[in-house]
mmCIF file of C-alpha atoms in Angstrom:
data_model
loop_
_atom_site.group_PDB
_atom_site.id
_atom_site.type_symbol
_atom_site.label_atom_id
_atom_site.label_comp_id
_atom_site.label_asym_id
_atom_site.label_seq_id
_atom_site.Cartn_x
_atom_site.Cartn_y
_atom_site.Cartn_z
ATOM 1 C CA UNK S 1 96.040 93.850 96.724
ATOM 2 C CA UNK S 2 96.891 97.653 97.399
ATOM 3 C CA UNK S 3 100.410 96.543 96.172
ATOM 4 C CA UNK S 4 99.153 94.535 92.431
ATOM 5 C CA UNK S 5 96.829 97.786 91.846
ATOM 6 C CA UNK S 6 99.815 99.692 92.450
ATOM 7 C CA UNK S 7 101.718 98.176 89.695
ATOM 8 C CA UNK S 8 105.392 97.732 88.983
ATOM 9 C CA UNK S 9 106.675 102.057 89.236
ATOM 10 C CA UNK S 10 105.997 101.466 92.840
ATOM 11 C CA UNK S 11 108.633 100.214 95.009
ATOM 12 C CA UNK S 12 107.121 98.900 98.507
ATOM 13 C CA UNK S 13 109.576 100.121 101.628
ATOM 14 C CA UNK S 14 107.272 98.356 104.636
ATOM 15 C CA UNK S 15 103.970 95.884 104.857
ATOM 16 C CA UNK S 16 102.576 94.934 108.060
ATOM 17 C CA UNK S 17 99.524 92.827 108.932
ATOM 18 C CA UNK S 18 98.238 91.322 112.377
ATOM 19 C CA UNK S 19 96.651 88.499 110.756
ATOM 20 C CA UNK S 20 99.234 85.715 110.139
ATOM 21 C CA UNK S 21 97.262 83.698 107.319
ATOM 22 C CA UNK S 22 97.687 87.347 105.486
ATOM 23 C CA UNK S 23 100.938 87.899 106.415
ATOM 24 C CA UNK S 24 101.933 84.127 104.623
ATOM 25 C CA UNK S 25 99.774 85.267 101.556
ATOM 26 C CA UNK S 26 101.700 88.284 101.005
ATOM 27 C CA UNK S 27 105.019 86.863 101.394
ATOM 28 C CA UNK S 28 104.152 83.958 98.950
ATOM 29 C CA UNK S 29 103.244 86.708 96.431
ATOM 30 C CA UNK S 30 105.459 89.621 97.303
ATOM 31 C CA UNK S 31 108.815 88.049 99.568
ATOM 32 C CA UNK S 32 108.738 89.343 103.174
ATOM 33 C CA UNK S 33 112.197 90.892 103.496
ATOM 34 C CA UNK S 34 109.959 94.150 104.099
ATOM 35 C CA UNK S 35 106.877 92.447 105.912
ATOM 36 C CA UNK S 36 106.501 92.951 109.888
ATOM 37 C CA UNK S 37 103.860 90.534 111.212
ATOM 38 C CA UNK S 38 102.061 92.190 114.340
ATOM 39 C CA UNK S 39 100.082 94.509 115.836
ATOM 40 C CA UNK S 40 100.509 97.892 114.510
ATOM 41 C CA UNK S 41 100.293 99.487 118.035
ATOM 42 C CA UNK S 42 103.932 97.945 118.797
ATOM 43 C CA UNK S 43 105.395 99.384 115.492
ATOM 44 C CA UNK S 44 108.306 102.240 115.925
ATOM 45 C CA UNK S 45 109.002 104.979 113.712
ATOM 46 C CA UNK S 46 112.443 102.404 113.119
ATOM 47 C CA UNK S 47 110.397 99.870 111.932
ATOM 48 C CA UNK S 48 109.402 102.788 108.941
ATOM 49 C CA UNK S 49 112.574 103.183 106.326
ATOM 50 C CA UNK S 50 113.025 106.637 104.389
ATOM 51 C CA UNK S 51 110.613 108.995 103.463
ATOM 52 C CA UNK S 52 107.771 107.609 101.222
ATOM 53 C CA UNK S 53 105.380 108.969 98.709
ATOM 54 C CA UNK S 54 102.434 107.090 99.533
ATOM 55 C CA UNK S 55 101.320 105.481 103.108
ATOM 56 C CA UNK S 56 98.050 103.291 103.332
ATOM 57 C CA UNK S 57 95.709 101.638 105.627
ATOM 58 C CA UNK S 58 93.047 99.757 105.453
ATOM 59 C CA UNK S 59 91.914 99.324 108.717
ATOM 60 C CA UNK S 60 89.318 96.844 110.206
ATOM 61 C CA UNK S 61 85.666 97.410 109.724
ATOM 62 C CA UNK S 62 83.815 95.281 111.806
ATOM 63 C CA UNK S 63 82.895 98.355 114.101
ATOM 64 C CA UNK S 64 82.154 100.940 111.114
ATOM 65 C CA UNK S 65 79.661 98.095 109.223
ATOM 66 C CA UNK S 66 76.526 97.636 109.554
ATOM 67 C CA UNK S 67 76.623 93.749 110.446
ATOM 68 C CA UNK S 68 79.171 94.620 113.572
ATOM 69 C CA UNK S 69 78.562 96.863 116.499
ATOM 70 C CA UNK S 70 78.988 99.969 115.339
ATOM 71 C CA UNK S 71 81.560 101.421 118.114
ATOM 72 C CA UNK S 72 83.319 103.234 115.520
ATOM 73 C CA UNK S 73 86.663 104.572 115.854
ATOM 74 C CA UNK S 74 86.537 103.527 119.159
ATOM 75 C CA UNK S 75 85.978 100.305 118.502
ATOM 76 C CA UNK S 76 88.353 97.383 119.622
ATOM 77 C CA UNK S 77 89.365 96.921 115.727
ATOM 78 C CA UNK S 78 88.456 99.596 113.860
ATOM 79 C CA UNK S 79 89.912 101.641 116.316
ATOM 80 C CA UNK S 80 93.600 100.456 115.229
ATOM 81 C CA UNK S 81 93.395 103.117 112.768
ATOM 82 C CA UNK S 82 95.251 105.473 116.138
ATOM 83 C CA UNK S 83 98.044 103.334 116.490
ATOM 84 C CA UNK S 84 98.651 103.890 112.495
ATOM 85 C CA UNK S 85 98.069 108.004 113.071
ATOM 86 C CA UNK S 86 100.487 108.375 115.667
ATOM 87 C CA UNK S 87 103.203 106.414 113.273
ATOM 88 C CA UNK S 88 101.691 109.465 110.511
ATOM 89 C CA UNK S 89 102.153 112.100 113.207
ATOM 90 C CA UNK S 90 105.949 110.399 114.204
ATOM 91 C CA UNK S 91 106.851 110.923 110.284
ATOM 92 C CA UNK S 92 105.734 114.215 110.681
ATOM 93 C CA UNK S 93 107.693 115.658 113.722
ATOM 94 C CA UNK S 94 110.630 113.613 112.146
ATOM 95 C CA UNK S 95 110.322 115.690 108.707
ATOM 96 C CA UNK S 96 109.561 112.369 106.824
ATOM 97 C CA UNK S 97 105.959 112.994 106.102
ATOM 98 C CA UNK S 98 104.434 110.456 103.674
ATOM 99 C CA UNK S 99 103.373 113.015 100.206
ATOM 100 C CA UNK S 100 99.747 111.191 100.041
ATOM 101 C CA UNK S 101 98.133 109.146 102.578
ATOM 102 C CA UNK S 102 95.233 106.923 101.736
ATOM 103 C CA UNK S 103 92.831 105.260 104.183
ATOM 104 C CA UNK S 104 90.334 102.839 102.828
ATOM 105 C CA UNK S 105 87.175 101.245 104.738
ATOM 106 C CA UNK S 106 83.209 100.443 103.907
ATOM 107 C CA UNK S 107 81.268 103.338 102.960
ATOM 108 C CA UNK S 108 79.293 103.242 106.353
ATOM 109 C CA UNK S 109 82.587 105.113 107.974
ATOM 110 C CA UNK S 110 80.999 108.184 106.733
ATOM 111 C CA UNK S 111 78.078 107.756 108.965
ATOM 112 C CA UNK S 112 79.900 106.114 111.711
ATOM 113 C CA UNK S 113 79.181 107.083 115.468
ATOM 114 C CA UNK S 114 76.573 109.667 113.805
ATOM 115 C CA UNK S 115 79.568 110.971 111.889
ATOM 116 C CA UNK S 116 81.569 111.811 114.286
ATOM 117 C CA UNK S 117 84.464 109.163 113.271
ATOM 118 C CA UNK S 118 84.494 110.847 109.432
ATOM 119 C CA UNK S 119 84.641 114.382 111.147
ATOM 120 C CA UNK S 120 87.690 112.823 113.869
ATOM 121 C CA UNK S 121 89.273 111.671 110.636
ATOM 122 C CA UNK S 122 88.946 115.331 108.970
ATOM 123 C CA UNK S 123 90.242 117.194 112.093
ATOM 124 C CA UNK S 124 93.311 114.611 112.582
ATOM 125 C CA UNK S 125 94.286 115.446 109.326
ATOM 126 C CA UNK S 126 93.984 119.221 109.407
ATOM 127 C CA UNK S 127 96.325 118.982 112.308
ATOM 128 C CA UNK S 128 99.256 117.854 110.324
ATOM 129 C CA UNK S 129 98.440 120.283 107.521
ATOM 130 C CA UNK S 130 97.552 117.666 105.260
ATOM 131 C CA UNK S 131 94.804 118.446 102.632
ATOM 132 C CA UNK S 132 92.359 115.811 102.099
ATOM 133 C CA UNK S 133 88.990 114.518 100.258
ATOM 134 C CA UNK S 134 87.536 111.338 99.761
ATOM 135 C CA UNK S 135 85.570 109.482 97.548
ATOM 136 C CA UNK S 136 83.161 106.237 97.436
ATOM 137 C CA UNK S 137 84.021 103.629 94.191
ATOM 138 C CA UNK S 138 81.723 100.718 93.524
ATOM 139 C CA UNK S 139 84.088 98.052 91.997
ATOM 140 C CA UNK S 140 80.702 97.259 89.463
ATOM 141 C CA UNK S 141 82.371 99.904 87.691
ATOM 142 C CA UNK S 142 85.779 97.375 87.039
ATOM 143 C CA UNK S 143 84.170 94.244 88.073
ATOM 144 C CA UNK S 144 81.320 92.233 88.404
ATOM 145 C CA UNK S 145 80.635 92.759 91.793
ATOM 146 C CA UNK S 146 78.991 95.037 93.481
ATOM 147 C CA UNK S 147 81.216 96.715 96.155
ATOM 148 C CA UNK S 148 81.406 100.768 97.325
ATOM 149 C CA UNK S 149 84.293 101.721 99.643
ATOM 150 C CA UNK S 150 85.317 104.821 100.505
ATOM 151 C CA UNK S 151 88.697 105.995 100.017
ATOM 152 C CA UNK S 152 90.201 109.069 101.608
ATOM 153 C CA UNK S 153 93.086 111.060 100.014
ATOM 154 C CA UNK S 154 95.427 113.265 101.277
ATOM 155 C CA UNK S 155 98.089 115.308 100.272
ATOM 156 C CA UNK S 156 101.026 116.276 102.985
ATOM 157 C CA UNK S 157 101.412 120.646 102.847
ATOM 158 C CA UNK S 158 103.635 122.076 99.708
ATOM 159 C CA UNK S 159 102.444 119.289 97.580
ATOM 160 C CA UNK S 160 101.372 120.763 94.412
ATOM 161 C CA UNK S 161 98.054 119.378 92.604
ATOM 162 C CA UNK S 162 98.734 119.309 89.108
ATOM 163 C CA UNK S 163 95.923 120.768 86.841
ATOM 164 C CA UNK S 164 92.838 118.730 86.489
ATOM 165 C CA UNK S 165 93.382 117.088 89.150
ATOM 166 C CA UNK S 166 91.120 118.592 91.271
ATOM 167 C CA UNK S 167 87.289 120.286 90.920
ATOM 168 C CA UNK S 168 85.508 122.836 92.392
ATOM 169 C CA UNK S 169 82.369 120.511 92.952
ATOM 170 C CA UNK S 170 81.438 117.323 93.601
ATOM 171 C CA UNK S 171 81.016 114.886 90.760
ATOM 172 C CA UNK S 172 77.807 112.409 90.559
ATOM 173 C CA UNK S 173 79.821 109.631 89.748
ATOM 174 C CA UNK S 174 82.148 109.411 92.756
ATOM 175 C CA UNK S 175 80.517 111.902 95.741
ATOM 176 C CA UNK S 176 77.166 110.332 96.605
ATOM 177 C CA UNK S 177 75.057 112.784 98.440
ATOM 178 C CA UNK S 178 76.203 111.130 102.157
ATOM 179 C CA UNK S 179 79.140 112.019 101.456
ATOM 180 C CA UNK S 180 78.608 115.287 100.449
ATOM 181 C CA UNK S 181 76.654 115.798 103.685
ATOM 182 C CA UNK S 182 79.532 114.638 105.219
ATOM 183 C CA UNK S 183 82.131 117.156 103.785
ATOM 184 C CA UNK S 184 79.696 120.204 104.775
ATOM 185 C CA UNK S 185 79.289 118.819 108.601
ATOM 186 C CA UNK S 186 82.561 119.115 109.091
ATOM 187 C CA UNK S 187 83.730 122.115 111.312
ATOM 188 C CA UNK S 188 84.744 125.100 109.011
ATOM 189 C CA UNK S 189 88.447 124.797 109.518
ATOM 190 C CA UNK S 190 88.574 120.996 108.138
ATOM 191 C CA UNK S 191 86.390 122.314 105.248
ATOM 192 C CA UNK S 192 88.602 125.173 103.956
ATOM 193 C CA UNK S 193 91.271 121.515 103.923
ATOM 194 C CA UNK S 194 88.685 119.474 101.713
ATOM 195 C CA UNK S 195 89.623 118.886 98.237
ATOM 196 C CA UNK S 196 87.028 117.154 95.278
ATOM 197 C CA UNK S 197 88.983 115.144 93.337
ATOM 198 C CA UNK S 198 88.435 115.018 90.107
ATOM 199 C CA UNK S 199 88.433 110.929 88.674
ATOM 200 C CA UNK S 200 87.242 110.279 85.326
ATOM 201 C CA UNK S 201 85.102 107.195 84.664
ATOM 202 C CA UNK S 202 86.586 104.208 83.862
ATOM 203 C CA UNK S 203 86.259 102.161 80.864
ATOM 204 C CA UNK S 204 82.792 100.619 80.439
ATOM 205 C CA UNK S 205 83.015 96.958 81.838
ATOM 206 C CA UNK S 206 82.912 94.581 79.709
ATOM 207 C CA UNK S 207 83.289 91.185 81.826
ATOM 208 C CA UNK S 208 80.044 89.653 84.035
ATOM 209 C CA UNK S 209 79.960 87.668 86.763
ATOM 210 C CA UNK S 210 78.712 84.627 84.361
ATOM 211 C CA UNK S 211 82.476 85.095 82.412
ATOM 212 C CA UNK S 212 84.130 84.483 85.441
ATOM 213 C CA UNK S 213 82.905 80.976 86.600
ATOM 214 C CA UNK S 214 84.668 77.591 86.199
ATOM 215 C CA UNK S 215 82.590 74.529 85.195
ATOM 216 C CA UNK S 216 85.335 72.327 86.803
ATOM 217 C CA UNK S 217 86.457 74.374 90.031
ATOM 218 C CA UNK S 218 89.163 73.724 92.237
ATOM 219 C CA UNK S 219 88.653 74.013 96.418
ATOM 220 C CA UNK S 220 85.052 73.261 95.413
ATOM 221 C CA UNK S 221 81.939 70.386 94.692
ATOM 222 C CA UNK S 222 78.435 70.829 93.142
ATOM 223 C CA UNK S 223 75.681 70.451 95.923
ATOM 224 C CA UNK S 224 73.567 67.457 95.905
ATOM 225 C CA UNK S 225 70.108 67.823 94.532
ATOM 226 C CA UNK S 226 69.026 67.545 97.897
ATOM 227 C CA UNK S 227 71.630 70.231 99.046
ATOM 228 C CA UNK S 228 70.613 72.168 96.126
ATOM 229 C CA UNK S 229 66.472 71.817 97.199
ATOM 230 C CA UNK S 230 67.172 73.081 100.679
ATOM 231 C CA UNK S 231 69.045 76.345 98.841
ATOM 232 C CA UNK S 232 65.422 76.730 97.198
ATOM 233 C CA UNK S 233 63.620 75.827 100.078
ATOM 234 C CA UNK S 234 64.682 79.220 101.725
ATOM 235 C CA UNK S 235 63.726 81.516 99.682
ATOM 236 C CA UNK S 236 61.324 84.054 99.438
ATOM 237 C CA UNK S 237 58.797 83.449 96.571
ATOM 238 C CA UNK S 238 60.136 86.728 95.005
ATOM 239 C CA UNK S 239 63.440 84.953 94.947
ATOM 240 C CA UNK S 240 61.824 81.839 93.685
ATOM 241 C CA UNK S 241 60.283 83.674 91.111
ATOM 242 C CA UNK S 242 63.665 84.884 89.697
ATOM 243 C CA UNK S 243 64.503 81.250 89.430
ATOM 244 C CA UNK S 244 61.704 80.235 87.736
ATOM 245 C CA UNK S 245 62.018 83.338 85.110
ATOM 246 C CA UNK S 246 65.769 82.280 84.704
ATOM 247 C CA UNK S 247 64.247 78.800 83.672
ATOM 248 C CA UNK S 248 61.866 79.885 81.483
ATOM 249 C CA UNK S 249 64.576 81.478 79.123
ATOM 250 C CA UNK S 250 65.416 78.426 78.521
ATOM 251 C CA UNK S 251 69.134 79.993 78.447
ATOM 252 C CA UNK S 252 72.071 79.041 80.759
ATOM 253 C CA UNK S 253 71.877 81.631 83.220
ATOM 254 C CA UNK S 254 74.184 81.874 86.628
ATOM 255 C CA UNK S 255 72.855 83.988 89.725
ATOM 256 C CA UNK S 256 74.710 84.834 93.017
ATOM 257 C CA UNK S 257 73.517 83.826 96.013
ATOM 258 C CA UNK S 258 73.581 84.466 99.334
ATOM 259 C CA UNK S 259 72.330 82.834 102.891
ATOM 260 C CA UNK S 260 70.724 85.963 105.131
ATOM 261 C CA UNK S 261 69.422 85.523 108.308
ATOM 262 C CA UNK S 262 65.837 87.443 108.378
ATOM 263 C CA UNK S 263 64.147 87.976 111.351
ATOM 264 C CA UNK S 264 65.905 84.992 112.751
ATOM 265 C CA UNK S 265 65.188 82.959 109.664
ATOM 266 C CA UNK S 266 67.539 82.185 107.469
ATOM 267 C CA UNK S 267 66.947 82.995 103.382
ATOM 268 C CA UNK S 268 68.312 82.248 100.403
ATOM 269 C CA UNK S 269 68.498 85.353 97.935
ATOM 270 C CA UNK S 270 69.628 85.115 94.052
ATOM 271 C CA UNK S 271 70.455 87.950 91.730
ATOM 272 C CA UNK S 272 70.733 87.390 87.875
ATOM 273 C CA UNK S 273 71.739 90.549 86.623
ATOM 274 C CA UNK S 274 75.064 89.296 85.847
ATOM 275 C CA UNK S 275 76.944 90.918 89.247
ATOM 276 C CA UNK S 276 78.057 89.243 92.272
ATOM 277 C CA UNK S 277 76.989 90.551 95.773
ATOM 278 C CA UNK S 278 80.089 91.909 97.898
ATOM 279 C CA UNK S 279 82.714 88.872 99.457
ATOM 280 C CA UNK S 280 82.922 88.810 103.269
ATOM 281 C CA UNK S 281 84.441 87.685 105.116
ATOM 282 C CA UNK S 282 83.418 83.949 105.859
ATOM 283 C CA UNK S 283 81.516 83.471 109.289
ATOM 284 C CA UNK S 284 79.080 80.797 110.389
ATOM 285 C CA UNK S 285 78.923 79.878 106.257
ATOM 286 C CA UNK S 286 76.215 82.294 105.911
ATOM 287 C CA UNK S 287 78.138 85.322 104.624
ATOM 288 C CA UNK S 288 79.778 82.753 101.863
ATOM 289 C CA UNK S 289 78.316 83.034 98.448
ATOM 290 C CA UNK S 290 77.012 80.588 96.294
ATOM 291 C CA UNK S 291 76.382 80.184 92.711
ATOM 292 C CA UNK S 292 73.083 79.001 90.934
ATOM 293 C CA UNK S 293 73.118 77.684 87.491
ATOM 294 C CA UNK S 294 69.935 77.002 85.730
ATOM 295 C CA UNK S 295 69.899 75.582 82.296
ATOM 296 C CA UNK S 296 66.067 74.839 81.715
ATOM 297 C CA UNK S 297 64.262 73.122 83.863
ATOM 298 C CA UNK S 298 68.053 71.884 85.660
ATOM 299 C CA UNK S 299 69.224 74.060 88.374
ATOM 300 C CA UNK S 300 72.456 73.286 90.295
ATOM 301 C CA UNK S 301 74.096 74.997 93.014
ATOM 302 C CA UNK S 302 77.659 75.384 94.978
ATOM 303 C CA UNK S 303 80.075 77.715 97.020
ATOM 304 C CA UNK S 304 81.945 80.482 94.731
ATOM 305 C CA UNK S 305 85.851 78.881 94.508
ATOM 306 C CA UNK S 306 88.386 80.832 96.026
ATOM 307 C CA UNK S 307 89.751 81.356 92.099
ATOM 308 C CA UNK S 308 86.074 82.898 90.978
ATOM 309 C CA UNK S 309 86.063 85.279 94.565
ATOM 310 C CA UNK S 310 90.271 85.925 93.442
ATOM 311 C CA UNK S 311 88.794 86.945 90.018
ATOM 312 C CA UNK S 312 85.680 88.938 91.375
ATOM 313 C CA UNK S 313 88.900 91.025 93.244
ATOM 314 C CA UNK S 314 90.617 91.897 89.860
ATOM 315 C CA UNK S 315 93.590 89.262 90.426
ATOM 316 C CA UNK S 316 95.121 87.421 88.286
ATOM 317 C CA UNK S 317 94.979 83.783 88.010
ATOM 318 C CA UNK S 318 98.642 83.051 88.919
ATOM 319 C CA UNK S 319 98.352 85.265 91.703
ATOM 320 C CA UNK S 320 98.884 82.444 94.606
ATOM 321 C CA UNK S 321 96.231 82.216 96.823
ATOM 322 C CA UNK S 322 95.867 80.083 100.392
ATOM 323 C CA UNK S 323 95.568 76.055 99.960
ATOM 324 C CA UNK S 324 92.302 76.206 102.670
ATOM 325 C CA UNK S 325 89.134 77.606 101.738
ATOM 326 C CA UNK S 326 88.466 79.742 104.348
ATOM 327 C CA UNK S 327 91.555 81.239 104.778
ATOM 328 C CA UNK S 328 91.313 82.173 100.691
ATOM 329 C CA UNK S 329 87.656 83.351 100.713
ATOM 330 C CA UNK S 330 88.630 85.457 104.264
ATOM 331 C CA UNK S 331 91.542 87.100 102.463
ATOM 332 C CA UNK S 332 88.881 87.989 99.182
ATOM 333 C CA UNK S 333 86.544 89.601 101.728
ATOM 334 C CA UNK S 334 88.917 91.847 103.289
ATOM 335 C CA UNK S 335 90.747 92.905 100.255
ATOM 336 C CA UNK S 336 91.072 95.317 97.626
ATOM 337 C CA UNK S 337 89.389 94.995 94.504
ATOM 338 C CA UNK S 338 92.441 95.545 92.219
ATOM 339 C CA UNK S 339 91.199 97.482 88.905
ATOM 340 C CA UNK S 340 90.096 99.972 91.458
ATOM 341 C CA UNK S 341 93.301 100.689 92.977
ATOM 342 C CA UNK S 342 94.864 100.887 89.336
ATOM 343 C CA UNK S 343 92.463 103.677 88.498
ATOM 344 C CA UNK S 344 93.169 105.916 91.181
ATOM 345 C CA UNK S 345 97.040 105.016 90.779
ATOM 346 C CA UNK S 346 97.089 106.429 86.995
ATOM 347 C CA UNK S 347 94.432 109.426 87.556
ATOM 348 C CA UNK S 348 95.828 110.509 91.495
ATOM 349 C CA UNK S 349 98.385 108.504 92.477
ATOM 350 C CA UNK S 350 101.067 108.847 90.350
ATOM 351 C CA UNK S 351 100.494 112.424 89.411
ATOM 352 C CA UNK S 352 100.567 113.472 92.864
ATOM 353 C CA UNK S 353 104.175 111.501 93.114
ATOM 354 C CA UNK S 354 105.733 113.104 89.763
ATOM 355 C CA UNK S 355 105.129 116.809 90.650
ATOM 356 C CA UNK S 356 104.658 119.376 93.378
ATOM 357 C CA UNK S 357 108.015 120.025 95.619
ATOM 358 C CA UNK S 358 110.872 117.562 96.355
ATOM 359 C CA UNK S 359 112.057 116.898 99.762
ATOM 360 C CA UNK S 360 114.889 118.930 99.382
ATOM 361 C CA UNK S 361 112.669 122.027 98.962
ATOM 362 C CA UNK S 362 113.091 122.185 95.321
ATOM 363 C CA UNK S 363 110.064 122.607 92.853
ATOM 364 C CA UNK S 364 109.984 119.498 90.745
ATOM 365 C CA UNK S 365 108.232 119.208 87.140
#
């Protein structure tokens, strides 16, 4: 998904991915000539052609979230964000540093391991000279879902940053206030490194969650009325409320909704404001939404197709997705919303590529 926000003036060199289901996704969409399926630990600086302008990852998050268990960086998964550095500090010692590198997680990587991960992240970069700054994006802005990652964005030493690129504060928009904790607990060498980007706002949104949802899906089947019931039956009465006030509109109104465990009961909760709660990654059919339709006094229910979770990501429809539900819904939850990526291709991305100095030393315009 990195790749379709990219667009077509990018030219991908290498892909890797551990997770074979992936791996068969992106080659369906993409070819594989350039895909390596494995762990990243095992990849060479050979496996790496050329010199490229722009090197992500986005690295597991089960130990930076929340719901996981919050080892960090030194987690089992999350942790595979080292074997990826030392490929960034082999590109480096080779004089075929990457000109941007962007790392993208969940927004709890800033307060990982009481910080300590976000600050690891700052120093490794300082080390290769790179300067760096991050930002957190909701994909509300682009889509109707509700979704805040943090991206990180660094620029490799002699790169120049066109005007306007950059500010000399942060912006309310894109530097919540834990992040801008963040930047100042960082030691005073990685600080003098840190650089606020400066994003405008995107175009306000114009598509709900309610525009997005097939009356006929594929992949899917309406609950039962009984099925349907036991969704109601687990809710709060603050959640049953909202379903009641959706009925009494009288209108055909569609709310997301989502199985919790609270307390070691499980609960139904519903939104209706027209936004879908963030995809995850499927696991014990809890953390899989649903949809709620009410049309008077009629309420139905079912899973979110893997076409409606494709379309909550920005994709197209002809983007091909995998034939099994889970393996469709699991790629949605880990990806890339793409709108997103677009933006920060047109207003950081492809500036940073068209100017600054040339590998052979020369300023470029």
């Amino acid at each position: 998904m990195a790749r379709a926000g990219l667009g077509v003036d990018w030219t991908c060199r290498f892909a890797n991915d551990f997770d074979s289901k992936k791996a068969a996704s992106y080659a369906a969409n993409w070819g594989e000539e350039h895909l390596k399926i494995g762990d990243v630990a095992n990849l060479t600086l050979k496996d790496l052609p050329g010199q490229a302008d722009l090197a992500w990852a986005s690295f597991p998050c089960q130990d930076l979230s929340h719901a996981g268990s919050r080892a960090g960086l030194q987690g089992k998964r999350s942790g595979t964000f080292w074997p990826f550095w030392r490929l960034m500090q082999g590109l480096v010692s080779a004089r075929r540093a990457p000109r941007m590198i962007i790392l993208e997680n969940v927004y709890g990587l800033i307060s990982s391991a009481e910080g300590r991960d976000f600050i690891a992240l700052g120093e490794a970069f300082t080390e290769l000279g790179y300067r760096f700054g991050a930002v957190v994006i909701d994909a509300v802005h682009f889509v109707p879902q509700s979704r805040p990652r943090l991206f990180v964005i660094a620029v490799a030493p002699g790169v120049e940053l066109p005007h306007g690129l950059t500010r000399g504060d942060p912006g309310a928009l894109w530097h919540p206030r834990k992040l801008v904790e963040a930047k100042y607990k960082l030691p005073l060498s990685v600080q003098d490194n840190w650089i606020w980007w400066n994003i405008p706002a995107p175009p306000t949104r114009e598509i709900g969650f309610a525009d997005l949802i097939e009356e006929t899906p594929s992949g899917v089947q309406w609950h039962t009325p009984e099925e349907t019931q036991a969704l109601l039956g687990m809710m709060t009465l603050i959640n049953r409320e909202k379903v009641n006030a959706a009925k009494r509109t009288g209108e055909r109104r569609i709310g997301a909704l989502y199985r919790r465990t609270r307390n070691g009961i499980q609960r139904a909760e519903v939104r209706f404001d027209d936004v879908a709660g963030c995809l995850r990654t499927p696991g014990g059919g809890s953390s899989r939404q649903s949809i709620l339709v009410v049309e008077g006094r009629r309420v139905r229910s079912r899973l979110l197709s893997p076409r409606e979770a494709a379309r909550l990501m920005g994709l197209p429809d002809q983007y091909r997705l995998p034939e099994k539900y889970n393996d469709a819904y699991r790629l949605m939850g880990d990806g890339l919303v793409v709108p997103v990526i677009s933006h920060l291709e047109q207003h950081v991305f492809s500036p940073l590529s068209q100017r600054g100095i040339d590998r052979s030393g020369e300023e470029v315009a």
